[in-house]
Coordinates of C-alpha atoms in Angstrom, one line a residue:
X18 CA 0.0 0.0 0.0
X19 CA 1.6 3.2 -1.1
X20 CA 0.4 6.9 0.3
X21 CA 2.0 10.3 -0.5
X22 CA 1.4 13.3 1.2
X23 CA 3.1 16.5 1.0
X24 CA 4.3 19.5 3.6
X25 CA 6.0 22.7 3.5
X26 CA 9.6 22.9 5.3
X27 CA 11.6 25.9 4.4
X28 CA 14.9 25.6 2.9
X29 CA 16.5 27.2 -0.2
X30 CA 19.1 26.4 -2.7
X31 CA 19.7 23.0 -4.7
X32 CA 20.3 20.2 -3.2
X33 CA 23.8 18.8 -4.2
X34 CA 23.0 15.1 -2.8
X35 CA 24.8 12.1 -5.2
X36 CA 22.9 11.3 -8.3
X37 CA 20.3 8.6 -8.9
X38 CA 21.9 5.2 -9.7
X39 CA 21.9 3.9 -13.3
X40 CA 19.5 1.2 -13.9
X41 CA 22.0 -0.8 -15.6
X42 CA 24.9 -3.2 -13.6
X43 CA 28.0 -1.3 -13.9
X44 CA 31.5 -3.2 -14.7
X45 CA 33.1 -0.6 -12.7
X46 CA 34.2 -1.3 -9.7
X47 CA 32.4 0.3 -6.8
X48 CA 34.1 4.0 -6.0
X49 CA 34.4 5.2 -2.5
X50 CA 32.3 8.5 -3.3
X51 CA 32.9 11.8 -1.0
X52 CA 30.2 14.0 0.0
X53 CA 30.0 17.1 -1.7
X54 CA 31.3 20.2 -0.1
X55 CA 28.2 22.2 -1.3
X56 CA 25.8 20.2 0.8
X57 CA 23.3 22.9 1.8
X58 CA 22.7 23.2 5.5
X59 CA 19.5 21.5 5.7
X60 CA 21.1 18.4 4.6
X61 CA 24.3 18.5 6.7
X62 CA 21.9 19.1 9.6
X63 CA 19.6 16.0 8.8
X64 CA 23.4 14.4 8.4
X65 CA 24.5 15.2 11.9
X66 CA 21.1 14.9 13.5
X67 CA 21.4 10.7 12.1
X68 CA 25.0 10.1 13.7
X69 CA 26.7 9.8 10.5
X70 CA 29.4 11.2 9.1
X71 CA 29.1 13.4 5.2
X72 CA 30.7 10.8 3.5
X73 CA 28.0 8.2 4.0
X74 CA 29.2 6.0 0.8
X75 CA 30.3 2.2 1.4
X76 CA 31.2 -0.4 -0.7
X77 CA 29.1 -3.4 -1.2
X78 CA 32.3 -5.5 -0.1
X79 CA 32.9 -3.6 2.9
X80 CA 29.3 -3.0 4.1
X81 CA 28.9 -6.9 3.8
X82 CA 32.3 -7.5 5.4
X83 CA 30.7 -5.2 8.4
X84 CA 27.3 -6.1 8.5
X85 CA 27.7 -10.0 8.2
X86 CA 25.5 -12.2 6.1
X87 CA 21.5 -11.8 6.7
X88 CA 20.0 -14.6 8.4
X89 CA 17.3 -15.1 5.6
X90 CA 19.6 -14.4 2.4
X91 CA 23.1 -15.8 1.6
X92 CA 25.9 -13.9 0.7
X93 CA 25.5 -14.3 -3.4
X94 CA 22.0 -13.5 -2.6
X95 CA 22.2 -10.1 -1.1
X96 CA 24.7 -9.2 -3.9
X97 CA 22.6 -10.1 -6.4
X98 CA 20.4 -7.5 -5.1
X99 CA 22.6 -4.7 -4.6
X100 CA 24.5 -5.0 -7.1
X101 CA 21.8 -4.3 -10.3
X102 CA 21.9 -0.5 -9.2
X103 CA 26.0 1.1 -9.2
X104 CA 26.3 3.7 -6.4
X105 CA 25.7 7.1 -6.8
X106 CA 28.2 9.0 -8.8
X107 CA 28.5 12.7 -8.7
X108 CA 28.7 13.4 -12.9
X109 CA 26.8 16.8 -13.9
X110 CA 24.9 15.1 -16.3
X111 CA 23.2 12.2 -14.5
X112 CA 22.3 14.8 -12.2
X113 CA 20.5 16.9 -14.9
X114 CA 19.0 13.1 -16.6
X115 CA 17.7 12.5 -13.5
X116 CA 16.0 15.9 -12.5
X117 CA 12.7 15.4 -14.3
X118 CA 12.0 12.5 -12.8
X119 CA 12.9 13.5 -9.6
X120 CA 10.5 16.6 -9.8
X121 CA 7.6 14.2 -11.5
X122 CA 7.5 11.7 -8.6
X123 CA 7.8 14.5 -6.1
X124 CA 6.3 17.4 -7.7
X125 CA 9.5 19.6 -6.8
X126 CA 9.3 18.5 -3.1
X127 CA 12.0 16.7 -0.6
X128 CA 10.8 13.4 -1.0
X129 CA 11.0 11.3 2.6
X130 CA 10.4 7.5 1.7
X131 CA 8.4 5.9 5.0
X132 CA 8.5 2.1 4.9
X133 CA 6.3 -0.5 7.1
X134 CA 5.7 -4.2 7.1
X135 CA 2.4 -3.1 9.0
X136 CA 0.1 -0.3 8.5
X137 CA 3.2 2.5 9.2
X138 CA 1.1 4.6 11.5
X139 CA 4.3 4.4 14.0
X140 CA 6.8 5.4 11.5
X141 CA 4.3 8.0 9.9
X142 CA 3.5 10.0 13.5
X143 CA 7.4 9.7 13.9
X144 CA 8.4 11.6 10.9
X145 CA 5.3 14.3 11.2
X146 CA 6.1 14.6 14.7
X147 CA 10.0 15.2 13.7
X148 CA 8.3 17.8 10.8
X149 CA 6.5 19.9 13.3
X150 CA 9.9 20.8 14.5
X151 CA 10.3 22.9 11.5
X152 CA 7.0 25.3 11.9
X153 CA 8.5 28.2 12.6
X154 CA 9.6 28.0 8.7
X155 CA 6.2 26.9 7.0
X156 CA 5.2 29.9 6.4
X157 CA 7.1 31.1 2.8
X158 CA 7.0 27.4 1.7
X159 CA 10.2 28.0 -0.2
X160 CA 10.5 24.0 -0.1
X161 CA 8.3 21.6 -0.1
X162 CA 8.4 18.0 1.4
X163 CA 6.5 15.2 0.2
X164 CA 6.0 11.8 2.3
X165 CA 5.2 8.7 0.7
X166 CA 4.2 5.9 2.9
X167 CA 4.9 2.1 1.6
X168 CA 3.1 -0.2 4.1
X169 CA 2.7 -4.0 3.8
X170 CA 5.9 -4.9 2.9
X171 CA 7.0 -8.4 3.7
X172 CA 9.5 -9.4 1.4
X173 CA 13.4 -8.0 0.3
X174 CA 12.7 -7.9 -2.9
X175 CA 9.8 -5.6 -2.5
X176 CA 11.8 -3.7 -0.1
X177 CA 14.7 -3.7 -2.5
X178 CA 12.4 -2.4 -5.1
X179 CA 11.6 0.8 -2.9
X180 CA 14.8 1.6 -2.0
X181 CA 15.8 1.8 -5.4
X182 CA 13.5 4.1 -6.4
X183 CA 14.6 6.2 -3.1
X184 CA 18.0 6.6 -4.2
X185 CA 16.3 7.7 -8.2
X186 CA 14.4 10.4 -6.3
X187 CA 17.3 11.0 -3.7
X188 CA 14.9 10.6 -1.0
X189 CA 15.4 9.7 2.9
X190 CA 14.1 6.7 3.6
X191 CA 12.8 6.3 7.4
X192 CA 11.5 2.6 8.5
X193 CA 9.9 0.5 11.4
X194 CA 10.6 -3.0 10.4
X195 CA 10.3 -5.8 12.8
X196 CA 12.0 -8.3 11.2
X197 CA 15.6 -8.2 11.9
X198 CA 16.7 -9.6 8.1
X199 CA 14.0 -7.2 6.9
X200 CA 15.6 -4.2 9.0
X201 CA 19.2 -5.4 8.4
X202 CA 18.4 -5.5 4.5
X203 CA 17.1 -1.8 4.0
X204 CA 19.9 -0.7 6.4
X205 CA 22.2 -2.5 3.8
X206 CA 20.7 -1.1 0.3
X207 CA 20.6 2.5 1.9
X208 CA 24.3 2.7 2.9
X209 CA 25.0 0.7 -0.2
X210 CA 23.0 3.3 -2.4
X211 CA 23.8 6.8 -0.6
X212 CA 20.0 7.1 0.6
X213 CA 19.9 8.5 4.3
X214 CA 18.1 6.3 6.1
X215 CA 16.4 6.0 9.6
X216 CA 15.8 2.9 11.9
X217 CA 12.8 4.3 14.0
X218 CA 12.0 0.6 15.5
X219 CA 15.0 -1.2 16.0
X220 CA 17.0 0.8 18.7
X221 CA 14.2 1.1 20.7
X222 CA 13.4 -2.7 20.7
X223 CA 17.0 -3.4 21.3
X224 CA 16.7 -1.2 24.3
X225 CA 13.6 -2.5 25.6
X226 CA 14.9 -6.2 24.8
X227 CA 18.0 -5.9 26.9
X228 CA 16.1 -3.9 29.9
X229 CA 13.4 -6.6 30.1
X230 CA 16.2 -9.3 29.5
X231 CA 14.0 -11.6 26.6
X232 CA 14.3 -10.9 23.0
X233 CA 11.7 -9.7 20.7
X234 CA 10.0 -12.0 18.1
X235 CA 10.4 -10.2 15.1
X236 CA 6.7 -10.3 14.2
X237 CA 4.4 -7.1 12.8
X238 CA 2.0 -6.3 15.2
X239 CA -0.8 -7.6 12.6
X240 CA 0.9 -10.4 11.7
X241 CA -1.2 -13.5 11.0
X242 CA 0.6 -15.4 13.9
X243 CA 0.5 -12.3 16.5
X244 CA -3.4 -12.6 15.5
X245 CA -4.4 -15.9 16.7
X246 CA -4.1 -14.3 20.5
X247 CA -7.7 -14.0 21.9
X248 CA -8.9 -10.3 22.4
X249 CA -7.7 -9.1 25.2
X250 CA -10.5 -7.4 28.1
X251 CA -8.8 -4.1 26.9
X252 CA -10.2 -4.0 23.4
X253 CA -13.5 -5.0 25.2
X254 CA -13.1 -1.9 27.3
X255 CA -12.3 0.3 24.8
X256 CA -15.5 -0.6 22.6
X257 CA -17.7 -0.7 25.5
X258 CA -16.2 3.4 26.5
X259 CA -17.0 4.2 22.6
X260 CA -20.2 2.9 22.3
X261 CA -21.3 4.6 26.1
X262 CA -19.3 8.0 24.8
X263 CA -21.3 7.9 21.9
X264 CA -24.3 7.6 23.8
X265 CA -23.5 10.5 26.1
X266 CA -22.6 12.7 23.4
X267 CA -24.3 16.3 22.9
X268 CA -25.4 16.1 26.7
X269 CA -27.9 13.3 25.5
X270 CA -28.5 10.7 28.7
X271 CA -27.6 13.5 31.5
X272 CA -28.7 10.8 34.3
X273 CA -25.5 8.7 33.2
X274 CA -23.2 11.2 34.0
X275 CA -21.8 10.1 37.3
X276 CA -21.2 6.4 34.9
X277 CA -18.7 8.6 33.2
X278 CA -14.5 8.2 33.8
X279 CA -14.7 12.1 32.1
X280 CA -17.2 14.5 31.9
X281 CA -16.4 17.9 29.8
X282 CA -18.4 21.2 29.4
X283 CA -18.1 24.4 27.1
X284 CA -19.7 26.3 24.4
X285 CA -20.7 24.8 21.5
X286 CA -17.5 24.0 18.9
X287 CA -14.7 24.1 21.4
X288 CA -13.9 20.8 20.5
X289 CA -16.2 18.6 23.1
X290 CA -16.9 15.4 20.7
X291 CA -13.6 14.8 18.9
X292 CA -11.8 14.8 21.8
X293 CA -14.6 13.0 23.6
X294 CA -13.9 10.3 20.9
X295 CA -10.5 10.4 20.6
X296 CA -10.2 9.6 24.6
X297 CA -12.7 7.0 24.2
X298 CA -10.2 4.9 21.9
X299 CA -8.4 5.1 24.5
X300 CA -10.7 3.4 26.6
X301 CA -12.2 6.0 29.1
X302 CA -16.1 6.7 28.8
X303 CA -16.7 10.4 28.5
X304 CA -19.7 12.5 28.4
X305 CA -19.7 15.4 27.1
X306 CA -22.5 19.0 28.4
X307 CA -22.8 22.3 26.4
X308 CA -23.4 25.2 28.0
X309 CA -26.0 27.4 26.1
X310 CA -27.3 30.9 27.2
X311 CA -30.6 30.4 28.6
X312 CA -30.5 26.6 28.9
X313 CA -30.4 25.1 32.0
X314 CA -27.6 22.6 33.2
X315 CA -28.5 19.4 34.0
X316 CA -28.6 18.8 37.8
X317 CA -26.5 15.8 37.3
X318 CA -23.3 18.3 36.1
X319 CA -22.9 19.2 39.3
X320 CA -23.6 16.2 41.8
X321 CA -21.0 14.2 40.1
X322 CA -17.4 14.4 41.7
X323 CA -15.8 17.2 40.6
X324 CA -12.7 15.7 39.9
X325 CA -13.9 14.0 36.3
X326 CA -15.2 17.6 34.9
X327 CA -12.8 18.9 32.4
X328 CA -13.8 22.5 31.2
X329 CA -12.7 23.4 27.8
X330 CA -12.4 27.3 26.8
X331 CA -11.3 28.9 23.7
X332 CA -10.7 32.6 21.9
X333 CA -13.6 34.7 21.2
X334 CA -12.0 35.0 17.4
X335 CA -10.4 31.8 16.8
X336 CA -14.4 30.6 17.9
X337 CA -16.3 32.8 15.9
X338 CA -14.0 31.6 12.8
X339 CA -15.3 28.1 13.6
X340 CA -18.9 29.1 14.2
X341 CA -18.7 30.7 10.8
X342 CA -17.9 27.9 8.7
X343 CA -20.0 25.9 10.5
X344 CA -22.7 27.6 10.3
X345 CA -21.9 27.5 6.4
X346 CA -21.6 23.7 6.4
X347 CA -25.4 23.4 7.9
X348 CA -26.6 26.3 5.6
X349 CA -28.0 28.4 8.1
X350 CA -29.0 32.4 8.0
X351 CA -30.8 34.9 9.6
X352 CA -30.7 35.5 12.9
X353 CA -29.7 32.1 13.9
X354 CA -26.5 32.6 12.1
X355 CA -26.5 36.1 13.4
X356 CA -26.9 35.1 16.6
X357 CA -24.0 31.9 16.5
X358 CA -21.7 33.6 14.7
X359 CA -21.9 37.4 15.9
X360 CA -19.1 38.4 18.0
X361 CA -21.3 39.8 21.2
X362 CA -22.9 36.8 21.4
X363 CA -20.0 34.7 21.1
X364 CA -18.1 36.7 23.8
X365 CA -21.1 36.9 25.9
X366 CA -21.8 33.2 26.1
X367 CA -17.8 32.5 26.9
X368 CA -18.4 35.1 29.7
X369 CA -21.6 33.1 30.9
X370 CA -19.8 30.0 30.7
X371 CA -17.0 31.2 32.9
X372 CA -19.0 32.3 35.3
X373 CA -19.9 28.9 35.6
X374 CA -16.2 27.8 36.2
X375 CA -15.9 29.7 38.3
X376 CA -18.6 28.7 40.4
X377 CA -16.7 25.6 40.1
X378 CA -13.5 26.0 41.3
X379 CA -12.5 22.2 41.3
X380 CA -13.0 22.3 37.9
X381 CA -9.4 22.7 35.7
X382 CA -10.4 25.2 32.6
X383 CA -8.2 24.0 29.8
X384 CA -7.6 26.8 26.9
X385 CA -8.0 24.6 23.8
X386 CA -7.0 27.1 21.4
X387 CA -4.4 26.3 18.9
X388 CA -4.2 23.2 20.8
X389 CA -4.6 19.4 18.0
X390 CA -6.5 17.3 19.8
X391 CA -4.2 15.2 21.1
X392 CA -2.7 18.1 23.0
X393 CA -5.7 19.1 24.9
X394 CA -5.9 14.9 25.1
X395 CA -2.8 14.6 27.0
X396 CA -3.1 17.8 29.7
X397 CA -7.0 16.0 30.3
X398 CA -5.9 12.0 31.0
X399 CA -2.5 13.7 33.1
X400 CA -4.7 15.5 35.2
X401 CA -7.2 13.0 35.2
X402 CA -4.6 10.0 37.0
X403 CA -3.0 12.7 38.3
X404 CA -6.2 13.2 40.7
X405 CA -7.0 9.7 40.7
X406 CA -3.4 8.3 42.0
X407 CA -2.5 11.3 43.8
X408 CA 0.6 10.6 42.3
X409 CA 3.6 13.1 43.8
X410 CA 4.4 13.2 40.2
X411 CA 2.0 13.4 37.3
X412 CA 2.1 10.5 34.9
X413 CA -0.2 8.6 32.6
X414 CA 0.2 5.0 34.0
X415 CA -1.0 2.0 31.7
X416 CA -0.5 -1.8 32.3
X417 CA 0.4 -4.2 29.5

């Protein structure tokens, strides 16, 4: 399964990274190639970030020398597969050959290769959490990076095949593969090839292995034999807190309140149901109450224990933006729209409802705006265990 998606990191120049590889097998022998001095500093910063040196280049008979012989393939085998595609070679003119292809796949974007042999969510969220470091530079889009992400892949020759086409494309390839032949293999092509590369699974299983003092078993976590395990009472949990948060949601069923792990209030569109439903994958059962002008709370929003009620405020502007196109998505005018999207009113009711909190000082008011979900997600469940462990130090504690 192949999925490409594109974001805006700022940068300028050209990059001077080696050339794509010639489809042909080469008769030369394999040349130690040095990294070129003009390396802008985006890409010496990506180099020094990885723990490599510039000159990443390595022969095929010294990376096997190194590396050792994968468990799965034998020697012949692995140069068989290496060996089609010469390394990258620094000529002008395969640079220039290669440029319009480079710019078709990746429509004149960095292109970073993400590689799975499950569904790649891990590896995905790793690279855009790594990409969110670079915000502060989004904003003139001077370059563009595109992700493709390659999940499913169980076999070298498949992953052989990707590779290659990361090193035509000069792309970074970043991987969580839990096979250790698999892993070894792409760690292989891309120092054989030039490609940077990244091993997001493998050091921290190594870690964790030697910590817990057992080795890992190399299987995807939706491999066919990992899924013959019965389903654990978690995943009974967690569809039993969506089905009951979908239930609640909307302050439908306010006499189920106190049957709630979290309860959370605000206006309308300050994000109550998303995150009521992201937490509920989670496995916590949340309800979720607006507060209207002129509509009474229920009774039962304020016998429950105080602790569980999560208040969620936002910016009068950042709201009335939301209101807006809302109130464009349901069709609505007049003086309904007037009235939920007119900035009195929207100020007014954000006044009413802190009035509110602060009738209820137990209640923490959490300022969602700007915030992604899983941001105001993460300040709600460490508060939450917080109270409920009276733990001397926050934490979000989970048992496996």
């Amino acid at each position: 399964m192949i999925c490409s998606s594109s974001l805006h990191v700022s940068g300028s120049g050209t990059r001077n990274s080696p050339s794509p590889p010639s489809s042909e097998a080469s008769d030369e022998p394999v040349r130690k190639i040095k990294a070129s001095p003009q390396l802008n500093r985006w890409s010496r910063a990506r180099t020094i970030r990885s723990g490599r040196k510039l000159d990443r280049s390595t022969s095929t008979e010294s990376l096997l020398t190194k590396s050792g012989s994968l468990p799965v393939r034998s020697q012949p085998e692995i140069e068989s597969l290496l060996l089609p595609m010469s390394p990258p070679n620094n000529k002008r003119d395969s640079r220039s050959s290669s440029s319009d292809d480079e710019k078709e796949g990746n429509g004149g974007g960095i292109p970073i290769f993400i590689l799975s042999d499950g569904t790649g969510w891990t590896a995905e969220h790793a690279v855009n959490a790594a990409l969110g470091q670079f915000d502060y530079c989004l904003i003139d889009g001077v370059c563009p990076v595109n992700t493709h992400l390659f999940s499913g892949i169980d076999d070298v020759d498949k992953l052989m095949e990707i590779i290659k086409q990361a090193a035509k494309e000069r792309a970074m390839v970043v991987y969580t593969l839990a096979e250790p032949s698999m892993a070894q293999s792409a760690k292989q092509a891309c120092q054989h090839w030039g490609v940077a590369s990244n091993d997001i699974l493998g050091p921290l299983t190594e870690a964790i292995a030697g910590h817990l003092g057992v080795s890992p078993s190399g299987l995807s976590r939706w491999a066919p034999e990992r899924q013959k395990t019965p389903l654990s009472e978690e995943y009974f949990r967690r569809i039993e807190a969506v089905e009951f948060t979908i239930k609640q949601d909307d302050g439908a069923l306010p006499r189920n309140l106190d049957m709630a792990d979290i309860v959370l209030t605000g206006v309308s569109r300050t994000g109550k149901t998303p995150l009521s439903i992201y937490l509920a994958q989670k496995g916590y059962k949340v309800a979720n109450v607006p507060i209207v002008m002129n509509v009474d709370l229920p009774k039962t929003l304020f016998e429950v224990n105080p602790e569980k009620v999560f208040a969620l405020t936002i910016n009068p502007v950042v709201l009335q933006s939301i209101r807006r196109a809302r109130a464009k998505t349901l069709g609505l005018n007049g003086e309904l729209k007037s009235n939920y999207c007119d900035m009195d009113y929207v100020k007014e009711e954000l006044e009413y409802a802190g009035k509110i909190f602060a009738q209820n000082p137990v209640w923490p008011v959490i300022e969602v705006t700007a915030k992604a979900i899983e941001e105001t997600a993460v300040i709600v469940l460490r508060l939450y265990h917080d109270r409920k462990n009276r733990c001397s130090m926050p934490r979000i504690s989970k048992r496996y």
